[in-house]
């Protein structure tokens, strides 16, 4: 860490900072330039979170040098994390596509969706049981009944189940039904929820918050990992920018960046990022080409009748075409699809 | 609402959309131009949340015309909402400043802070008992002990208490100690938490999410109001932009915009928006000049020893100077300060 | 176009707007709802640019329905534009990669770069002769001497030349040497420069401005086309967001979106978007998978000695490896590479 | 400057970087930590612009410590720059308001506007003679005829004239008529234009680019100053964010930040930032409260007939009311208005 002193900083102020750093166990190095005095400091960055160097007199700014996350970093673990769930491996050679409707609406809708997912080569069924949405007047989900339908669909099709948990009080119930839990984008920094899923033994899909940097995203993963659950699957789903033709701006570069900084698997959700079904297949293809370990996409038996997000859902036929296409690009990337 | 049809849309597709709209009780008007066919539709927008017109064949886009929120809008209520809490009124003639440390750290620190707030003319003490932060390795707050210290500080100084609730399971406990509850920026769209605070009879400070539009912010207020709690105080605290000299970008224009669109009181948090104490006083002044109904600012007896956000905290002396300044500008704005 | 009247608007105000619209030749339709009166208006949107309906009393907002661009739209021309330059076609079956150093630094550097581009299968050499940069104290380019080196490199290797023009006074000179002119991102809305390149008979690469929407980008293309030059190649090169690990945020979804809205060819510049050479090859691959018609990438014989943007330049060897990779993915996409 | 080496960097790579730094005259300091080796380097940052340390093997990142601008910084000049133009001083005790229509449309319109500006206490008339706009089909300005009308309005009213120059070829012509030249937001990084205005002896209003950081803005000022023109007036006019209720997001915090980092005067343009006249007066007030040295606002004799930006223009009456209000707040701020 580098402490840059103000160009007016006096000797007393510099001394004060040096003492403070020594007191918390940091080794320091003083460099007095013509324009500025700079203090280099080596020690545990986590201690620094609670030391307000920037509010000390004479300090202009503090520049961190090391990454604030540890367990999630490639420095900590060189080889890729491969997460086992059922008979599948996520982050390994095989690419997995999670698909299904935004919301579980009925038993029939879900079973129909699940069959389409399975028939097209998908391995994991997605579907939301809890849908508190922007408007308090919209459909809010079937709750536990929806989870039961998901479990029935698993029985029926052999697919695994991924579903979102939104309320700390529901974590054990959701974990009872699902194979993989999802933390939604708006909850990426809901630390109470992160702590709860840190305590269960199911993998977690951690969606990137729409206004969160890659570093903050990896810090959220660190939260879960530091609580004991190492099976975190990162999911890029678009960030908020000024462009409003698409729902969000899919930051696909985050895929190779995360693979560089971290050992965790990363998947992509083009449906929520873009918000228009038409552009989902080309961007799903691009995601695989960028190195993603899998995808999560919305598919609905009858998108125009969907109670939620129909405009971004593929039809079963559109999904099948996309899957056939993806198999070829997976092959080109040296990866398999089931 | 306007449905714009694709320029290739056939008669069957147009007919299909008209039928769908009629079926859900909308009145429609068809306008066939040379380049596009456009369908105007009048009815309850909330029904539309669950009808996916945009995924119907031949539909290019759907343009909403009316605001999606009702209870929070000036159309619903012309006159300003004035919220009574203790002997104070928020949103009325008198401007109130909420101040105190980011985190409650100890009994002594808090009492000291409370006295400084009171002596400078502040009416409400802020302080966080729950501080789950970006890093899992940082100080996480004193929890209920912190709430007790807040209650003691109220006893001692007569100030009212505002504090953040982050976990749905803590809402009734926090409401037991606090006079006003705060929903933090990261929880603005945590709908489970919104529902819980909708069920209590204490006012709620609703901070704007860092990537949320003004419309989404008012929709979050609508969530709380539609659940029965009309005492919502909106708080602008900065949005995320590319500018990184400041922690966030304070969107002060949101103040007159919200006053135009809604009847709810709106306050400003310059401390979190900016992240550097030096710029808090001028922006507090600007907030009042823009028409804010109050402020919430960070003040710490010893900022450099703060366990959290010291770099954005004013000292007691800096706070006093700012308050003296604000009294003059309040006067200019035709408003009082206690 | 839809004019939404304020819910307080009186009959006189509504009448006033109707008259104004009729006066400028628009057909109108009045729809009086319970909450709002809405006026639909059909006519030439371009006239509307100069009529301030939004400042008329009683008008709440004006919602445009049609796209503001014509010549650039797929509505105007269904089939893809294929641009012929030398023996090449851009926007056709064959993907072309433009490559070379950020700045032309010397004859030797450029010839060496050109050979590496040609040997790896690139068809077009890029290199900047004018480099006014963020700092007035940095290297500013070789100007006309640089253009001569580019022409020599074309002689020597048979590659075509693309180079940026930044000053209206240089357009004819640059057009004298180059095969394709480039308008840089910061000049996307420099309308004087757009007008000048509209008057020459060479194709133009139009980079997207870092804070420009897709619609504004297509409007800039419209500017050039309406001036008589239909040979516009759109180039996505990243937009500005809060994420700062990468230089910009590559908005790859813009590729299929632009292909949907417009008939113009679209290429991608991953080097400037990302700013770190390491992530250029995966994102070049993703760009092709998303449907791009080509790429423009930075390659320098000795990146660490580059006078400009070395950190985002591939080495000749890195470039060759990427090109081999891209040929395979082009094949998968049903497209050729030379 | 700090060079952070990759955690895999070998001794040879570290040595290589040290040698490179020494070769360009930098003093270095090596700090070998457990996780990373860090090299501190002191020397002329401007040289570094052309040395690509980040592309050297083993380098993870380069962290600049000092500001890249000199002449524009408070370190270079402690006291505020006061710019004299005619009998006025900008940046001194007196606040000046520049006002007038977006575009010069006719002699009558301009004279009428000028009288309203003068009568309300404005000292400087604004009006655009060159208006190349987003749409090639909109009104594009009166060019030199417009400049002549501006000069006539000065004769008639005694107001000074500020007007935008957009084309390098027009700089001397515009400087012939105007008292102050304006560089528009889209041209903030048009370095050719910056160089031209650096060569004239009239003050320059430099608007902040909508996607430019404060640092980049100050670098653009540095461009003009390093070319010999020290009379730069910075103008905040809104940045682009995801919020779309307003045209841009007015970053008012930039005012005290710029006053802290630089000695140059800073004014605010609330009209373009917000795009809706209704919110201009409260934000003009807030700008003064934040410490701005002046304002530039749009006022049109008949906004609804304006050929450009009428929706953000005040009427003469609205302008007069705002000015009366601003005089009081200026007084509170210890500043005068004419």
PDB file of N, CA, C and O in Angstrom, chain D residues 91-116:
ATOM      1  N   UNK D  91     -14.020  34.724 -11.912  1.00  0.00           N
ATOM      2  CA  UNK D  91     -13.217  34.018 -10.914  1.00  0.00           C
ATOM      3  C   UNK D  91     -12.908  34.891  -9.703  1.00  0.00           C
ATOM      4  O   UNK D  91     -12.268  34.439  -8.767  1.00  0.00           O
ATOM      5  N   UNK D  92     -13.373  36.125  -9.726  1.00  0.00           N
ATOM      6  CA  UNK D  92     -13.144  37.035  -8.596  1.00  0.00           C
ATOM      7  C   UNK D  92     -14.357  37.087  -7.684  1.00  0.00           C
ATOM      8  O   UNK D  92     -15.120  36.115  -7.596  1.00  0.00           O
ATOM      9  N   UNK D  93     -14.559  38.209  -7.026  1.00  0.00           N
ATOM     10  CA  UNK D  93     -15.648  38.324  -6.059  1.00  0.00           C
ATOM     11  C   UNK D  93     -17.026  38.295  -6.714  1.00  0.00           C
ATOM     12  O   UNK D  93     -18.004  37.857  -6.109  1.00  0.00           O
ATOM     13  N   UNK D  94     -17.082  38.791  -7.950  1.00  0.00           N
ATOM     14  CA  UNK D  94     -18.381  38.945  -8.589  1.00  0.00           C
ATOM     15  C   UNK D  94     -18.734  37.713  -9.414  1.00  0.00           C
ATOM     16  O   UNK D  94     -17.911  37.188 -10.159  1.00  0.00           O
ATOM     17  N   UNK D  95     -19.971  37.258  -9.235  1.00  0.00           N
ATOM     18  CA  UNK D  95     -20.480  36.129 -10.022  1.00  0.00           C
ATOM     19  C   UNK D  95     -21.093  36.671 -11.313  1.00  0.00           C
ATOM     20  O   UNK D  95     -21.878  37.617 -11.269  1.00  0.00           O
ATOM     21  N   UNK D  96     -20.772  36.061 -12.431  1.00  0.00           N
ATOM     22  CA  UNK D  96     -21.355  36.499 -13.692  1.00  0.00           C
ATOM     23  C   UNK D  96     -22.225  35.410 -14.295  1.00  0.00           C
ATOM     24  O   UNK D  96     -21.865  34.234 -14.286  1.00  0.00           O
ATOM     25  N   UNK D  97     -23.351  35.840 -14.829  1.00  0.00           N
ATOM     26  CA  UNK D  97     -24.260  34.910 -15.486  1.00  0.00           C
ATOM     27  C   UNK D  97     -24.238  35.173 -16.995  1.00  0.00           C
ATOM     28  O   UNK D  97     -24.459  36.293 -17.437  1.00  0.00           O
ATOM     29  N   UNK D  98     -23.911  34.145 -17.742  1.00  0.00           N
ATOM     30  CA  UNK D  98     -23.943  34.209 -19.203  1.00  0.00           C
ATOM     31  C   UNK D  98     -25.288  33.619 -19.611  1.00  0.00           C
ATOM     32  O   UNK D  98     -25.639  32.531 -19.160  1.00  0.00           O
ATOM     33  N   UNK D  99     -26.027  34.308 -20.458  1.00  0.00           N
ATOM     34  CA  UNK D  99     -27.350  33.793 -20.814  1.00  0.00           C
ATOM     35  C   UNK D  99     -27.723  34.192 -22.225  1.00  0.00           C
ATOM     36  O   UNK D  99     -27.149  35.113 -22.801  1.00  0.00           O
ATOM     37  N   UNK D 100     -28.662  33.463 -22.770  1.00  0.00           N
ATOM     38  CA  UNK D 100     -29.135  33.737 -24.117  1.00  0.00           C
ATOM     39  C   UNK D 100     -29.642  32.459 -24.759  1.00  0.00           C
ATOM     40  O   UNK D 100     -29.673  31.398 -24.132  1.00  0.00           O
ATOM     41  N   UNK D 101     -30.029  32.560 -26.020  1.00  0.00           N
ATOM     42  CA  UNK D 101     -30.626  31.402 -26.682  1.00  0.00           C
ATOM     43  C   UNK D 101     -29.576  30.368 -27.084  1.00  0.00           C
ATOM     44  O   UNK D 101     -28.409  30.707 -27.243  1.00  0.00           O
ATOM     45  N   UNK D 102     -30.004  29.136 -27.228  1.00  0.00           N
ATOM     46  CA  UNK D 102     -29.118  28.081 -27.723  1.00  0.00           C
ATOM     47  C   UNK D 102     -28.528  28.520 -29.056  1.00  0.00           C
ATOM     48  O   UNK D 102     -27.324  28.580 -29.222  1.00  0.00           O
ATOM     49  N   UNK D 103     -29.408  28.860 -30.002  1.00  0.00           N
ATOM     50  CA  UNK D 103     -28.945  29.256 -31.335  1.00  0.00           C
ATOM     51  C   UNK D 103     -29.365  30.689 -31.640  1.00  0.00           C
ATOM     52  O   UNK D 103     -30.452  31.123 -31.270  1.00  0.00           O
ATOM     53  N   UNK D 104     -28.483  31.410 -32.342  1.00  0.00           N
ATOM     54  CA  UNK D 104     -28.871  32.696 -32.918  1.00  0.00           C
ATOM     55  C   UNK D 104     -29.782  32.384 -34.100  1.00  0.00           C
ATOM     56  O   UNK D 104     -29.378  31.674 -35.030  1.00  0.00           O
ATOM     57  N   UNK D 105     -31.017  32.865 -34.043  1.00  0.00           N
ATOM     58  CA  UNK D 105     -31.972  32.535 -35.098  1.00  0.00           C
ATOM     59  C   UNK D 105     -32.256  33.722 -36.017  1.00  0.00           C
ATOM     60  O   UNK D 105     -32.477  33.558 -37.214  1.00  0.00           O
ATOM     61  N   UNK D 106     -32.251  34.927 -35.443  1.00  0.00           N
ATOM     62  CA  UNK D 106     -32.506  36.121 -36.246  1.00  0.00           C
ATOM     63  C   UNK D 106     -32.025  37.325 -35.452  1.00  0.00           C
ATOM     64  O   UNK D 106     -31.795  37.232 -34.234  1.00  0.00           O
ATOM     65  N   UNK D 107     -31.871  38.432 -36.147  1.00  0.00           N
ATOM     66  CA  UNK D 107     -31.453  39.671 -35.497  1.00  0.00           C
ATOM     67  C   UNK D 107     -32.429  40.041 -34.382  1.00  0.00           C
ATOM     68  O   UNK D 107     -32.027  40.377 -33.269  1.00  0.00           O
ATOM     69  N   UNK D 108     -33.719  39.947 -34.693  1.00  0.00           N
ATOM     70  CA  UNK D 108     -34.751  40.372 -33.743  1.00  0.00           C
ATOM     71  C   UNK D 108     -34.715  39.497 -32.489  1.00  0.00           C
ATOM     72  O   UNK D 108     -34.758  39.976 -31.360  1.00  0.00           O
ATOM     73  N   UNK D 109     -34.692  38.171 -32.739  1.00  0.00           N
ATOM     74  CA  UNK D 109     -34.693  37.238 -31.608  1.00  0.00           C
ATOM     75  C   UNK D 109     -33.521  37.543 -30.686  1.00  0.00           C
ATOM     76  O   UNK D 109     -33.649  37.573 -29.471  1.00  0.00           O
ATOM     77  N   UNK D 110     -32.359  37.815 -31.273  1.00  0.00           N
ATOM     78  CA  UNK D 110     -31.160  37.974 -30.461  1.00  0.00           C
ATOM     79  C   UNK D 110     -31.177  39.285 -29.677  1.00  0.00           C
ATOM     80  O   UNK D 110     -30.828  39.307 -28.486  1.00  0.00           O
ATOM     81  N   UNK D 111     -31.578  40.349 -30.343  1.00  0.00           N
ATOM     82  CA  UNK D 111     -31.614  41.649 -29.655  1.00  0.00           C
ATOM     83  C   UNK D 111     -32.606  41.580 -28.488  1.00  0.00           C
ATOM     84  O   UNK D 111     -32.321  42.044 -27.371  1.00  0.00           O
ATOM     85  N   UNK D 112     -33.734  40.963 -28.770  1.00  0.00           N
ATOM     86  CA  UNK D 112     -34.750  40.815 -27.729  1.00  0.00           C
ATOM     87  C   UNK D 112     -34.182  40.025 -26.535  1.00  0.00           C
ATOM     88  O   UNK D 112     -34.348  40.404 -25.377  1.00  0.00           O
ATOM     89  N   UNK D 113     -33.492  38.928 -26.848  1.00  0.00           N
ATOM     90  CA  UNK D 113     -32.880  38.109 -25.805  1.00  0.00           C
ATOM     91  C   UNK D 113     -31.845  38.929 -25.037  1.00  0.00           C
ATOM     92  O   UNK D 113     -31.801  38.904 -23.799  1.00  0.00           O
ATOM     93  N   UNK D 114     -31.032  39.668 -25.761  1.00  0.00           N
ATOM     94  CA  UNK D 114     -29.946  40.427 -25.131  1.00  0.00           C
ATOM     95  C   UNK D 114     -30.512  41.446 -24.140  1.00  0.00           C
ATOM     96  O   UNK D 114     -29.988  41.614 -23.035  1.00  0.00           O
ATOM     97  N   UNK D 115     -31.590  42.103 -24.548  1.00  0.00           N
ATOM     98  CA  UNK D 115     -32.183  43.092 -23.631  1.00  0.00           C
ATOM     99  C   UNK D 115     -32.688  42.420 -22.359  1.00  0.00           C
ATOM    100  O   UNK D 115     -32.520  42.941 -21.256  1.00  0.00           O
ATOM    101  N   UNK D 116     -33.288  41.248 -22.526  1.00  0.00           N
ATOM    102  CA  UNK D 116     -33.780  40.539 -21.336  1.00  0.00           C
ATOM    103  C   UNK D 116     -32.624  40.124 -20.436  1.00  0.00           C
ATOM    104  O   UNK D 116     -32.736  40.155 -19.213  1.00  0.00           O
TER     105      UNK D 116
END
